[in-house]
């Protein structure tokens, strides 16, 4: 049953605990390899040094790995758990909007917070579905806002 | 023991595109992607998305899709590549957005590094608007991923800042 439970309702607007992410150079290369993106800006130290960044940066959308292991999206795990609890077995990624403010550099230590921003129930041809908007914000070691992400999850 | 030395081949930056070069209606050079089961495994490891929907046949069927599907976020990353490939080192991605409206499937591997015949995905874009805001030269793009049948299951948009010749 696609329903917004009181548990999910109570999560709306509440930021998760922070998750610390390390943007390791090798992780950037692995990410680019998976995308088949060979841009030297993301992997070649010497090349990157001579660009306006002065060093290797991360491609838009990669924010490194949690220092403590586990899931990147801090808000996600809680919310996904609540969705499963509500008996919704199918969660689809509906889309994402990313806004970027400051470049992410190799060696950065980021901190991210996630929250359930919105929950809406819609009747569709396939039956009832719950649309969740998850917001994720990323800050760097200087306290600067690096990026904001808004992801739509479609649950049924 | 082999002694590894880094290749010293000099990598030249690509030709930079400038705000003045861009016109509404211009096409962004297409970036092609062959998605394979191998690429999906690589992406799972590199992104941390270990949802079995992307590698387990029976689980995929239980989730009402025919077989493992391509990660939406991998398609988002392809679109990121489309955009950064166009704007060059001097350009900046300000916004990247896309929707996942349909399922796309990877090719299976035939050999260690050769995929079976199948879909090649085309990442494409077109310039929708140019504007100057807070001293930045912004370009708005419509972007999308097309499957082998030309179906746009992943429509999106992007905003980039480009350098000026002035």
PDB file of C-alpha atoms in Angstrom:
ATOM      1  CA  UNK A   1       0.000   0.000   0.000  1.00  0.00           C
ATOM      2  CA  UNK A   2       1.354   3.378  -1.021  1.00  0.00           C
ATOM      3  CA  UNK A   3       0.754   5.529   2.037  1.00  0.00           C
ATOM      4  CA  UNK A   4       2.591   8.342   3.773  1.00  0.00           C
ATOM      5  CA  UNK A   5       2.901   6.992   7.294  1.00  0.00           C
ATOM      6  CA  UNK A   6       3.093   9.165  10.431  1.00  0.00           C
ATOM      7  CA  UNK A   7       6.726   8.046  10.718  1.00  0.00           C
ATOM      8  CA  UNK A   8       7.496   9.443   7.268  1.00  0.00           C
ATOM      9  CA  UNK A   9       5.486  12.574   7.995  1.00  0.00           C
ATOM     10  CA  UNK A  10       7.575  13.176  11.137  1.00  0.00           C
ATOM     11  CA  UNK A  11      10.798  13.021   9.071  1.00  0.00           C
ATOM     12  CA  UNK A  12       9.822  15.869   6.759  1.00  0.00           C
ATOM     13  CA  UNK A  13      12.155  18.830   7.174  1.00  0.00           C
ATOM     14  CA  UNK A  14      14.441  17.176   9.712  1.00  0.00           C
ATOM     15  CA  UNK A  15      18.120  17.138   8.729  1.00  0.00           C
ATOM     16  CA  UNK A  16      19.983  13.896   9.349  1.00  0.00           C
ATOM     17  CA  UNK A  17      23.122  13.559  11.403  1.00  0.00           C
ATOM     18  CA  UNK A  18      26.205  14.699   9.459  1.00  0.00           C
ATOM     19  CA  UNK A  19      28.180  12.186   7.414  1.00  0.00           C
ATOM     20  CA  UNK A  20      31.827  12.996   6.732  1.00  0.00           C
ATOM     21  CA  UNK A  21      33.037  12.277   3.205  1.00  0.00           C
ATOM     22  CA  UNK A  22      36.597  12.073   1.956  1.00  0.00           C
ATOM     23  CA  UNK A  23      37.222  12.982  -1.675  1.00  0.00           C
ATOM     24  CA  UNK A  24      40.118  10.685  -2.380  1.00  0.00           C
ATOM     25  CA  UNK A  25      41.959  11.004  -5.702  1.00  0.00           C
ATOM     26  CA  UNK A  26      41.712   7.292  -6.490  1.00  0.00           C
ATOM     27  CA  UNK A  27      37.966   7.314  -5.856  1.00  0.00           C
ATOM     28  CA  UNK A  28      37.596  10.116  -8.418  1.00  0.00           C
ATOM     29  CA  UNK A  29      39.484   8.041 -11.005  1.00  0.00           C
ATOM     30  CA  UNK A  30      37.319   4.976 -10.273  1.00  0.00           C
ATOM     31  CA  UNK A  31      34.212   7.080 -10.716  1.00  0.00           C
ATOM     32  CA  UNK A  32      35.419   8.500 -14.035  1.00  0.00           C
ATOM     33  CA  UNK A  33      36.471   5.031 -15.237  1.00  0.00           C
ATOM     34  CA  UNK A  34      32.931   3.776 -14.592  1.00  0.00           C
ATOM     35  CA  UNK A  35      31.494   6.663 -16.612  1.00  0.00           C
ATOM     36  CA  UNK A  36      34.127   6.249 -19.373  1.00  0.00           C
ATOM     37  CA  UNK A  37      35.222   9.838 -18.861  1.00  0.00           C
ATOM     38  CA  UNK A  38      38.962  10.236 -19.433  1.00  0.00           C
ATOM     39  CA  UNK A  39      39.170  14.003 -18.824  1.00  0.00           C
ATOM     40  CA  UNK A  40      42.721  14.576 -17.450  1.00  0.00           C
ATOM     41  CA  UNK A  41      41.365  17.297 -15.131  1.00  0.00           C
ATOM     42  CA  UNK A  42      39.959  14.483 -12.992  1.00  0.00           C
ATOM     43  CA  UNK A  43      43.000  12.196 -12.968  1.00  0.00           C
ATOM     44  CA  UNK A  44      46.263  13.770 -14.134  1.00  0.00           C
ATOM     45  CA  UNK A  45      48.006  15.804 -11.444  1.00  0.00           C
ATOM     46  CA  UNK A  46      50.416  17.529 -13.800  1.00  0.00           C
ATOM     47  CA  UNK A  47      47.722  18.497 -16.265  1.00  0.00           C
ATOM     48  CA  UNK A  48      45.333  19.677 -13.551  1.00  0.00           C
ATOM     49  CA  UNK A  49      48.028  21.837 -11.914  1.00  0.00           C
ATOM     50  CA  UNK A  50      48.116  24.018 -15.025  1.00  0.00           C
ATOM     51  CA  UNK A  51      44.374  24.629 -15.095  1.00  0.00           C
ATOM     52  CA  UNK A  52      42.589  27.390 -13.183  1.00  0.00           C
ATOM     53  CA  UNK A  53      41.837  24.843 -10.446  1.00  0.00           C
ATOM     54  CA  UNK A  54      45.523  24.228  -9.780  1.00  0.00           C
ATOM     55  CA  UNK A  55      44.883  20.572  -9.042  1.00  0.00           C
ATOM     56  CA  UNK A  56      42.625  17.585  -9.583  1.00  0.00           C
ATOM     57  CA  UNK A  57      38.907  18.222  -9.100  1.00  0.00           C
ATOM     58  CA  UNK A  58      35.958  15.882  -8.910  1.00  0.00           C
ATOM     59  CA  UNK A  59      33.441  15.746 -11.778  1.00  0.00           C
ATOM     60  CA  UNK A  60      30.079  17.348 -10.970  1.00  0.00           C
ATOM     61  CA  UNK A  61      28.049  14.911  -8.871  1.00  0.00           C
ATOM     62  CA  UNK A  62      30.805  12.956  -7.132  1.00  0.00           C
ATOM     63  CA  UNK A  63      31.327  13.845  -3.497  1.00  0.00           C
ATOM     64  CA  UNK A  64      33.677  11.103  -2.341  1.00  0.00           C
ATOM     65  CA  UNK A  65      33.154   8.376   0.201  1.00  0.00           C
ATOM     66  CA  UNK A  66      32.018   8.275   3.850  1.00  0.00           C
ATOM     67  CA  UNK A  67      35.086   8.120   6.094  1.00  0.00           C
ATOM     68  CA  UNK A  68      33.265   5.687   8.352  1.00  0.00           C
ATOM     69  CA  UNK A  69      32.006   3.487   5.496  1.00  0.00           C
ATOM     70  CA  UNK A  70      28.345   2.918   4.731  1.00  0.00           C
ATOM     71  CA  UNK A  71      25.908   4.918   2.703  1.00  0.00           C
ATOM     72  CA  UNK A  72      26.738   8.236   1.059  1.00  0.00           C
ATOM     73  CA  UNK A  73      23.280   9.728   1.421  1.00  0.00           C
ATOM     74  CA  UNK A  74      22.745  10.145   5.119  1.00  0.00           C
ATOM     75  CA  UNK A  75      19.072  11.052   4.810  1.00  0.00           C
ATOM     76  CA  UNK A  76      18.378   8.235   2.422  1.00  0.00           C
ATOM     77  CA  UNK A  77      18.850   5.176   4.643  1.00  0.00           C
ATOM     78  CA  UNK A  78      16.358   6.408   7.261  1.00  0.00           C
ATOM     79  CA  UNK A  79      13.795   7.341   4.670  1.00  0.00           C
ATOM     80  CA  UNK A  80      14.198   4.133   2.677  1.00  0.00           C
ATOM     81  CA  UNK A  81      13.782   2.206   5.929  1.00  0.00           C
ATOM     82  CA  UNK A  82      10.526   4.028   6.652  1.00  0.00           C
ATOM     83  CA  UNK A  83       9.270   3.313   3.133  1.00  0.00           C
ATOM     84  CA  UNK A  84       9.945  -0.413   3.555  1.00  0.00           C
ATOM     85  CA  UNK A  85       8.293  -0.307   6.986  1.00  0.00           C
ATOM     86  CA  UNK A  86       5.195   1.137   5.324  1.00  0.00           C
ATOM     87  CA  UNK A  87       5.055  -1.939   3.072  1.00  0.00           C
ATOM     88  CA  UNK A  88       6.214  -0.257  -0.132  1.00  0.00           C
ATOM     89  CA  UNK A  89       8.559  -2.677  -1.845  1.00  0.00           C
ATOM     90  CA  UNK A  90       9.390  -0.793  -4.976  1.00  0.00           C
ATOM     91  CA  UNK A  91      11.498   2.365  -4.899  1.00  0.00           C
ATOM     92  CA  UNK A  92      12.441   3.983  -8.179  1.00  0.00           C
ATOM     93  CA  UNK A  93      14.745   6.903  -8.777  1.00  0.00           C
ATOM     94  CA  UNK A  94      12.562   9.519 -10.449  1.00  0.00           C
ATOM     95  CA  UNK A  95      15.277  12.070 -11.089  1.00  0.00           C
ATOM     96  CA  UNK A  96      17.689  14.517  -9.555  1.00  0.00           C
ATOM     97  CA  UNK A  97      18.552  18.189  -9.625  1.00  0.00           C
ATOM     98  CA  UNK A  98      22.056  19.178  -8.583  1.00  0.00           C
ATOM     99  CA  UNK A  99      23.163  22.749  -7.968  1.00  0.00           C
ATOM    100  CA  UNK A 100      26.885  23.385  -7.687  1.00  0.00           C
ATOM    101  CA  UNK A 101      28.450  26.328  -5.864  1.00  0.00           C
ATOM    102  CA  UNK A 102      32.101  25.527  -5.150  1.00  0.00           C
ATOM    103  CA  UNK A 103      34.377  23.020  -6.919  1.00  0.00           C
ATOM    104  CA  UNK A 104      35.127  19.756  -5.127  1.00  0.00           C
ATOM    105  CA  UNK A 105      38.870  19.067  -5.046  1.00  0.00           C
ATOM    106  CA  UNK A 106      40.808  15.876  -4.506  1.00  0.00           C
ATOM    107  CA  UNK A 107      41.687  15.827  -0.810  1.00  0.00           C
ATOM    108  CA  UNK A 108      38.583  17.732   0.304  1.00  0.00           C
ATOM    109  CA  UNK A 109      36.771  16.568   3.411  1.00  0.00           C
ATOM    110  CA  UNK A 110      33.074  17.209   2.953  1.00  0.00           C
ATOM    111  CA  UNK A 111      30.192  16.891   5.319  1.00  0.00           C
ATOM    112  CA  UNK A 112      26.709  16.040   4.101  1.00  0.00           C
ATOM    113  CA  UNK A 113      23.259  16.232   5.614  1.00  0.00           C
ATOM    114  CA  UNK A 114      20.109  14.739   4.132  1.00  0.00           C
ATOM    115  CA  UNK A 115      16.452  15.303   4.734  1.00  0.00           C
ATOM    116  CA  UNK A 116      13.063  14.323   3.468  1.00  0.00           C
ATOM    117  CA  UNK A 117      11.840  17.624   2.053  1.00  0.00           C
ATOM    118  CA  UNK A 118       8.425  16.629   0.702  1.00  0.00           C
ATOM    119  CA  UNK A 119       6.114  13.632   0.548  1.00  0.00           C
ATOM    120  CA  UNK A 120       3.124  13.482  -1.784  1.00  0.00           C
ATOM    121  CA  UNK A 121       0.718  10.723  -2.690  1.00  0.00           C
ATOM    122  CA  UNK A 122      -0.452  10.509  -6.278  1.00  0.00           C
ATOM    123  CA  UNK A 123      -2.906   8.245  -8.025  1.00  0.00           C
ATOM    124  CA  UNK A 124      -1.466   7.006 -11.313  1.00  0.00           C
ATOM    125  CA  UNK A 125      -2.510   4.477 -13.943  1.00  0.00           C
ATOM    126  CA  UNK A 126      -0.372   1.932 -12.086  1.00  0.00           C
ATOM    127  CA  UNK A 127      -2.130   2.669  -8.788  1.00  0.00           C
ATOM    128  CA  UNK A 128      -1.174   4.780  -5.783  1.00  0.00           C
ATOM    129  CA  UNK A 129       2.383   6.021  -5.573  1.00  0.00           C
ATOM    130  CA  UNK A 130       4.264   8.059  -3.018  1.00  0.00           C
ATOM    131  CA  UNK A 131       6.661  10.690  -4.343  1.00  0.00           C
ATOM    132  CA  UNK A 132       9.412  11.646  -1.927  1.00  0.00           C
ATOM    133  CA  UNK A 133      11.788  14.562  -2.411  1.00  0.00           C
ATOM    134  CA  UNK A 134      15.113  13.997  -0.664  1.00  0.00           C
ATOM    135  CA  UNK A 135      17.398  16.965  -0.197  1.00  0.00           C
ATOM    136  CA  UNK A 136      21.081  16.539   0.383  1.00  0.00           C
ATOM    137  CA  UNK A 137      23.495  19.377   1.116  1.00  0.00           C
ATOM    138  CA  UNK A 138      27.281  19.169   0.949  1.00  0.00           C
ATOM    139  CA  UNK A 139      29.711  21.510   2.715  1.00  0.00           C
ATOM    140  CA  UNK A 140      33.497  21.535   2.491  1.00  0.00           C
ATOM    141  CA  UNK A 141      36.182  21.793   5.176  1.00  0.00           C
ATOM    142  CA  UNK A 142      35.997  25.606   4.969  1.00  0.00           C
ATOM    143  CA  UNK A 143      32.293  25.554   5.740  1.00  0.00           C
ATOM    144  CA  UNK A 144      31.370  26.580   2.181  1.00  0.00           C
ATOM    145  CA  UNK A 145      28.228  25.143   0.634  1.00  0.00           C
ATOM    146  CA  UNK A 146      29.495  22.970  -2.208  1.00  0.00           C
ATOM    147  CA  UNK A 147      26.298  21.567  -3.678  1.00  0.00           C
ATOM    148  CA  UNK A 148      22.618  20.943  -3.089  1.00  0.00           C
ATOM    149  CA  UNK A 149      20.833  17.907  -4.491  1.00  0.00           C
ATOM    150  CA  UNK A 150      17.100  17.246  -4.774  1.00  0.00           C
ATOM    151  CA  UNK A 151      16.240  13.679  -5.645  1.00  0.00           C
ATOM    152  CA  UNK A 152      12.782  12.266  -6.345  1.00  0.00           C
ATOM    153  CA  UNK A 153      11.975   8.750  -5.164  1.00  0.00           C
ATOM    154  CA  UNK A 154       8.873   7.040  -6.462  1.00  0.00           C
ATOM    155  CA  UNK A 155       7.599   4.418  -4.026  1.00  0.00           C
ATOM    156  CA  UNK A 156       4.837   1.853  -4.442  1.00  0.00           C
TER     157      UNK A 156
ATOM    158  CA  UNK B   1      59.894  -6.786 -10.737  1.00  0.00           C
ATOM    159  CA  UNK B   2      58.605  -4.219 -13.162  1.00  0.00           C
ATOM    160  CA  UNK B   3      59.413  -0.625 -12.598  1.00  0.00           C
ATOM    161  CA  UNK B   4      56.441   1.539 -13.405  1.00  0.00           C
ATOM    162  CA  UNK B   5      57.024   4.958 -14.805  1.00  0.00           C
ATOM    163  CA  UNK B   6      54.231   7.356 -15.593  1.00  0.00           C
ATOM    164  CA  UNK B   7      53.701   8.090 -19.227  1.00  0.00           C
ATOM    165  CA  UNK B   8      55.183  11.456 -20.023  1.00  0.00           C
ATOM    166  CA  UNK B   9      53.010  12.108 -23.050  1.00  0.00           C
ATOM    167  CA  UNK B  10      51.835  15.680 -22.836  1.00  0.00           C
ATOM    168  CA  UNK B  11      48.108  16.116 -22.729  1.00  0.00           C
ATOM    169  CA  UNK B  12      46.943  19.215 -24.525  1.00  0.00           C
ATOM    170  CA  UNK B  13      43.810  20.919 -23.271  1.00  0.00           C
ATOM    171  CA  UNK B  14      40.878  20.725 -25.635  1.00  0.00           C
ATOM    172  CA  UNK B  15      39.810  23.769 -27.595  1.00  0.00           C
ATOM    173  CA  UNK B  16      37.943  26.068 -25.231  1.00  0.00           C
ATOM    174  CA  UNK B  17      34.435  27.249 -26.106  1.00  0.00           C
ATOM    175  CA  UNK B  18      33.555  30.864 -25.256  1.00  0.00           C
ATOM    176  CA  UNK B  19      30.249  32.544 -24.447  1.00  0.00           C
ATOM    177  CA  UNK B  20      30.488  34.545 -27.677  1.00  0.00           C
ATOM    178  CA  UNK B  21      30.771  31.336 -29.735  1.00  0.00           C
ATOM    179  CA  UNK B  22      27.450  30.000 -28.505  1.00  0.00           C
ATOM    180  CA  UNK B  23      24.063  30.576 -30.136  1.00  0.00           C
ATOM    181  CA  UNK B  24      20.593  29.492 -29.123  1.00  0.00           C
ATOM    182  CA  UNK B  25      19.777  26.344 -31.066  1.00  0.00           C
ATOM    183  CA  UNK B  26      23.384  25.114 -31.195  1.00  0.00           C
ATOM    184  CA  UNK B  27      23.825  21.399 -30.654  1.00  0.00           C
ATOM    185  CA  UNK B  28      26.150  20.128 -27.946  1.00  0.00           C
ATOM    186  CA  UNK B  29      28.531  17.518 -29.438  1.00  0.00           C
ATOM    187  CA  UNK B  30      27.051  14.070 -28.853  1.00  0.00           C
ATOM    188  CA  UNK B  31      28.708  11.721 -26.362  1.00  0.00           C
ATOM    189  CA  UNK B  32      28.052   8.005 -26.984  1.00  0.00           C
ATOM    190  CA  UNK B  33      27.946   5.368 -24.264  1.00  0.00           C
ATOM    191  CA  UNK B  34      27.854   1.604 -24.548  1.00  0.00           C
ATOM    192  CA  UNK B  35      26.354   0.425 -21.274  1.00  0.00           C
ATOM    193  CA  UNK B  36      27.352  -3.100 -20.393  1.00  0.00           C
ATOM    194  CA  UNK B  37      26.743  -5.326 -17.390  1.00  0.00           C
ATOM    195  CA  UNK B  38      30.426  -4.711 -16.696  1.00  0.00           C
ATOM    196  CA  UNK B  39      29.969  -0.933 -16.673  1.00  0.00           C
ATOM    197  CA  UNK B  40      27.091  -1.327 -14.199  1.00  0.00           C
ATOM    198  CA  UNK B  41      29.270  -3.383 -11.876  1.00  0.00           C
ATOM    199  CA  UNK B  42      31.979  -0.744 -12.135  1.00  0.00           C
ATOM    200  CA  UNK B  43      29.447   2.007 -11.425  1.00  0.00           C
ATOM    201  CA  UNK B  44      28.049   0.142  -8.410  1.00  0.00           C
ATOM    202  CA  UNK B  45      31.523  -0.013  -6.916  1.00  0.00           C
ATOM    203  CA  UNK B  46      32.443   3.552  -7.823  1.00  0.00           C
ATOM    204  CA  UNK B  47      29.181   5.158  -6.701  1.00  0.00           C
ATOM    205  CA  UNK B  48      28.222   2.917  -3.799  1.00  0.00           C
ATOM    206  CA  UNK B  49      24.815   2.008  -5.236  1.00  0.00           C
ATOM    207  CA  UNK B  50      24.560  -1.725  -4.603  1.00  0.00           C
ATOM    208  CA  UNK B  51      20.848  -2.104  -5.342  1.00  0.00           C
ATOM    209  CA  UNK B  52      20.456  -5.645  -6.782  1.00  0.00           C
ATOM    210  CA  UNK B  53      17.991  -4.184  -9.287  1.00  0.00           C
ATOM    211  CA  UNK B  54      21.097  -3.426 -11.343  1.00  0.00           C
ATOM    212  CA  UNK B  55      22.719  -6.866 -11.327  1.00  0.00           C
ATOM    213  CA  UNK B  56      20.322  -9.607 -10.167  1.00  0.00           C
ATOM    214  CA  UNK B  57      17.934 -11.096 -12.746  1.00  0.00           C
ATOM    215  CA  UNK B  58      15.396 -12.581 -10.346  1.00  0.00           C
ATOM    216  CA  UNK B  59      15.332  -9.492  -8.156  1.00  0.00           C
ATOM    217  CA  UNK B  60      14.818  -7.284 -11.220  1.00  0.00           C
ATOM    218  CA  UNK B  61      11.847  -9.446 -12.303  1.00  0.00           C
ATOM    219  CA  UNK B  62      10.388  -9.200  -8.795  1.00  0.00           C
ATOM    220  CA  UNK B  63      10.653  -5.409  -9.173  1.00  0.00           C
ATOM    221  CA  UNK B  64       8.625  -5.571 -12.400  1.00  0.00           C
ATOM    222  CA  UNK B  65      11.431  -4.988 -14.874  1.00  0.00           C
ATOM    223  CA  UNK B  66      12.561  -7.568 -17.444  1.00  0.00           C
ATOM    224  CA  UNK B  67      16.177  -7.708 -16.379  1.00  0.00           C
ATOM    225  CA  UNK B  68      18.691  -5.515 -14.533  1.00  0.00           C
ATOM    226  CA  UNK B  69      18.393  -1.875 -15.580  1.00  0.00           C
ATOM    227  CA  UNK B  70      20.959   0.901 -15.931  1.00  0.00           C
ATOM    228  CA  UNK B  71      21.335   3.026 -12.770  1.00  0.00           C
ATOM    229  CA  UNK B  72      19.570   6.357 -13.175  1.00  0.00           C
ATOM    230  CA  UNK B  73      22.526   8.083 -11.556  1.00  0.00           C
ATOM    231  CA  UNK B  74      24.888   6.533 -14.097  1.00  0.00           C
ATOM    232  CA  UNK B  75      22.823   8.150 -16.850  1.00  0.00           C
ATOM    233  CA  UNK B  76      23.015  11.389 -14.861  1.00  0.00           C
ATOM    234  CA  UNK B  77      26.809  11.000 -14.782  1.00  0.00           C
ATOM    235  CA  UNK B  78      26.829  10.473 -18.580  1.00  0.00           C
ATOM    236  CA  UNK B  79      24.953  13.745 -18.939  1.00  0.00           C
ATOM    237  CA  UNK B  80      27.538  15.373 -16.684  1.00  0.00           C
ATOM    238  CA  UNK B  81      30.195  14.076 -19.071  1.00  0.00           C
ATOM    239  CA  UNK B  82      28.250  15.439 -22.054  1.00  0.00           C
ATOM    240  CA  UNK B  83      28.227  18.890 -20.469  1.00  0.00           C
ATOM    241  CA  UNK B  84      31.807  19.026 -19.117  1.00  0.00           C
ATOM    242  CA  UNK B  85      33.110  17.684 -22.436  1.00  0.00           C
ATOM    243  CA  UNK B  86      31.475  20.659 -24.167  1.00  0.00           C
ATOM    244  CA  UNK B  87      32.337  23.466 -21.741  1.00  0.00           C
ATOM    245  CA  UNK B  88      36.016  22.539 -21.316  1.00  0.00           C
ATOM    246  CA  UNK B  89      38.265  23.339 -18.374  1.00  0.00           C
ATOM    247  CA  UNK B  90      37.272  27.005 -18.272  1.00  0.00           C
ATOM    248  CA  UNK B  91      33.556  26.296 -18.106  1.00  0.00           C
ATOM    249  CA  UNK B  92      31.658  25.580 -14.894  1.00  0.00           C
ATOM    250  CA  UNK B  93      28.585  23.418 -14.369  1.00  0.00           C
ATOM    251  CA  UNK B  94      26.121  25.378 -12.220  1.00  0.00           C
ATOM    252  CA  UNK B  95      23.139  23.065 -12.448  1.00  0.00           C
ATOM    253  CA  UNK B  96      22.513  19.557 -13.745  1.00  0.00           C
ATOM    254  CA  UNK B  97      19.102  17.934 -13.634  1.00  0.00           C
ATOM    255  CA  UNK B  98      17.409  14.958 -15.223  1.00  0.00           C
ATOM    256  CA  UNK B  99      14.417  12.710 -14.877  1.00  0.00           C
ATOM    257  CA  UNK B 100      14.352   8.953 -15.182  1.00  0.00           C
ATOM    258  CA  UNK B 101      11.169   8.239 -17.117  1.00  0.00           C
ATOM    259  CA  UNK B 102      11.869   4.789 -18.486  1.00  0.00           C
ATOM    260  CA  UNK B 103      13.986   1.719 -18.072  1.00  0.00           C
ATOM    261  CA  UNK B 104      17.180   1.347 -20.054  1.00  0.00           C
ATOM    262  CA  UNK B 105      19.050  -1.919 -20.290  1.00  0.00           C
ATOM    263  CA  UNK B 106      22.767  -2.716 -20.553  1.00  0.00           C
ATOM    264  CA  UNK B 107      24.347  -5.081 -23.054  1.00  0.00           C
ATOM    265  CA  UNK B 108      25.746  -8.295 -21.648  1.00  0.00           C
ATOM    266  CA  UNK B 109      29.416  -9.102 -22.067  1.00  0.00           C
ATOM    267  CA  UNK B 110      30.470 -11.569 -24.782  1.00  0.00           C
ATOM    268  CA  UNK B 111      34.150 -11.790 -23.851  1.00  0.00           C
ATOM    269  CA  UNK B 112      36.323 -10.269 -21.124  1.00  0.00           C
ATOM    270  CA  UNK B 113      36.139  -6.883 -22.774  1.00  0.00           C
ATOM    271  CA  UNK B 114      33.773  -7.148 -25.713  1.00  0.00           C
ATOM    272  CA  UNK B 115      30.040  -6.567 -25.342  1.00  0.00           C
ATOM    273  CA  UNK B 116      27.275  -8.213 -27.331  1.00  0.00           C
ATOM    274  CA  UNK B 117      25.566  -6.247 -30.078  1.00  0.00           C
ATOM    275  CA  UNK B 118      22.866  -3.933 -28.794  1.00  0.00           C
ATOM    276  CA  UNK B 119      21.876  -0.417 -27.890  1.00  0.00           C
ATOM    277  CA  UNK B 120      24.339   2.430 -27.899  1.00  0.00           C
ATOM    278  CA  UNK B 121      23.135   5.363 -25.834  1.00  0.00           C
ATOM    279  CA  UNK B 122      23.550   8.858 -27.222  1.00  0.00           C
ATOM    280  CA  UNK B 123      23.861  11.819 -24.862  1.00  0.00           C
ATOM    281  CA  UNK B 124      22.751  14.965 -26.632  1.00  0.00           C
ATOM    282  CA  UNK B 125      22.017  18.581 -25.892  1.00  0.00           C
ATOM    283  CA  UNK B 126      20.889  21.852 -27.389  1.00  0.00           C
ATOM    284  CA  UNK B 127      21.371  25.474 -26.289  1.00  0.00           C
ATOM    285  CA  UNK B 128      18.073  26.937 -25.063  1.00  0.00           C
ATOM    286  CA  UNK B 129      19.147  30.343 -23.722  1.00  0.00           C
ATOM    287  CA  UNK B 130      22.071  32.663 -23.039  1.00  0.00           C
ATOM    288  CA  UNK B 131      22.047  35.223 -20.264  1.00  0.00           C
ATOM    289  CA  UNK B 132      24.327  37.288 -18.063  1.00  0.00           C
ATOM    290  CA  UNK B 133      23.707  37.221 -14.347  1.00  0.00           C
ATOM    291  CA  UNK B 134      25.858  38.516 -11.457  1.00  0.00           C
ATOM    292  CA  UNK B 135      28.788  38.911 -13.817  1.00  0.00           C
ATOM    293  CA  UNK B 136      28.526  35.341 -15.093  1.00  0.00           C
ATOM    294  CA  UNK B 137      27.948  34.259 -18.687  1.00  0.00           C
ATOM    295  CA  UNK B 138      25.292  31.588 -18.328  1.00  0.00           C
ATOM    296  CA  UNK B 139      24.032  29.140 -20.914  1.00  0.00           C
ATOM    297  CA  UNK B 140      20.935  26.993 -20.380  1.00  0.00           C
ATOM    298  CA  UNK B 141      20.863  23.628 -22.069  1.00  0.00           C
ATOM    299  CA  UNK B 142      18.276  21.004 -22.741  1.00  0.00           C
ATOM    300  CA  UNK B 143      20.008  17.636 -22.447  1.00  0.00           C
ATOM    301  CA  UNK B 144      18.932  14.042 -22.755  1.00  0.00           C
ATOM    302  CA  UNK B 145      19.984  10.417 -23.195  1.00  0.00           C
ATOM    303  CA  UNK B 146      18.520   8.552 -26.172  1.00  0.00           C
ATOM    304  CA  UNK B 147      18.451   4.784 -26.420  1.00  0.00           C
ATOM    305  CA  UNK B 148      19.118   2.804 -29.619  1.00  0.00           C
ATOM    306  CA  UNK B 149      15.535   3.383 -30.768  1.00  0.00           C
ATOM    307  CA  UNK B 150      15.821   7.133 -30.266  1.00  0.00           C
ATOM    308  CA  UNK B 151      13.610   7.078 -27.157  1.00  0.00           C
ATOM    309  CA  UNK B 152      14.472   9.833 -24.681  1.00  0.00           C
ATOM    310  CA  UNK B 153      14.024   8.100 -21.347  1.00  0.00           C
ATOM    311  CA  UNK B 154      16.299  10.552 -19.565  1.00  0.00           C
ATOM    312  CA  UNK B 155      15.408  14.171 -20.342  1.00  0.00           C
ATOM    313  CA  UNK B 156      17.148  16.899 -18.411  1.00  0.00           C
ATOM    314  CA  UNK B 157      18.567  20.377 -18.269  1.00  0.00           C
ATOM    315  CA  UNK B 158      21.790  22.071 -17.324  1.00  0.00           C
ATOM    316  CA  UNK B 159      23.105  25.558 -16.693  1.00  0.00           C
ATOM    317  CA  UNK B 160      26.753  26.329 -17.300  1.00  0.00           C
ATOM    318  CA  UNK B 161      28.983  29.375 -16.976  1.00  0.00           C
ATOM    319  CA  UNK B 162      31.358  30.005 -19.862  1.00  0.00           C
ATOM    320  CA  UNK B 163      34.390  32.265 -20.130  1.00  0.00           C
ATOM    321  CA  UNK B 164      34.198  35.384 -22.281  1.00  0.00           C
ATOM    322  CA  UNK B 165      36.716  36.431 -24.944  1.00  0.00           C
ATOM    323  CA  UNK B 166      36.497  40.027 -23.659  1.00  0.00           C
TER     324      UNK B 166
END
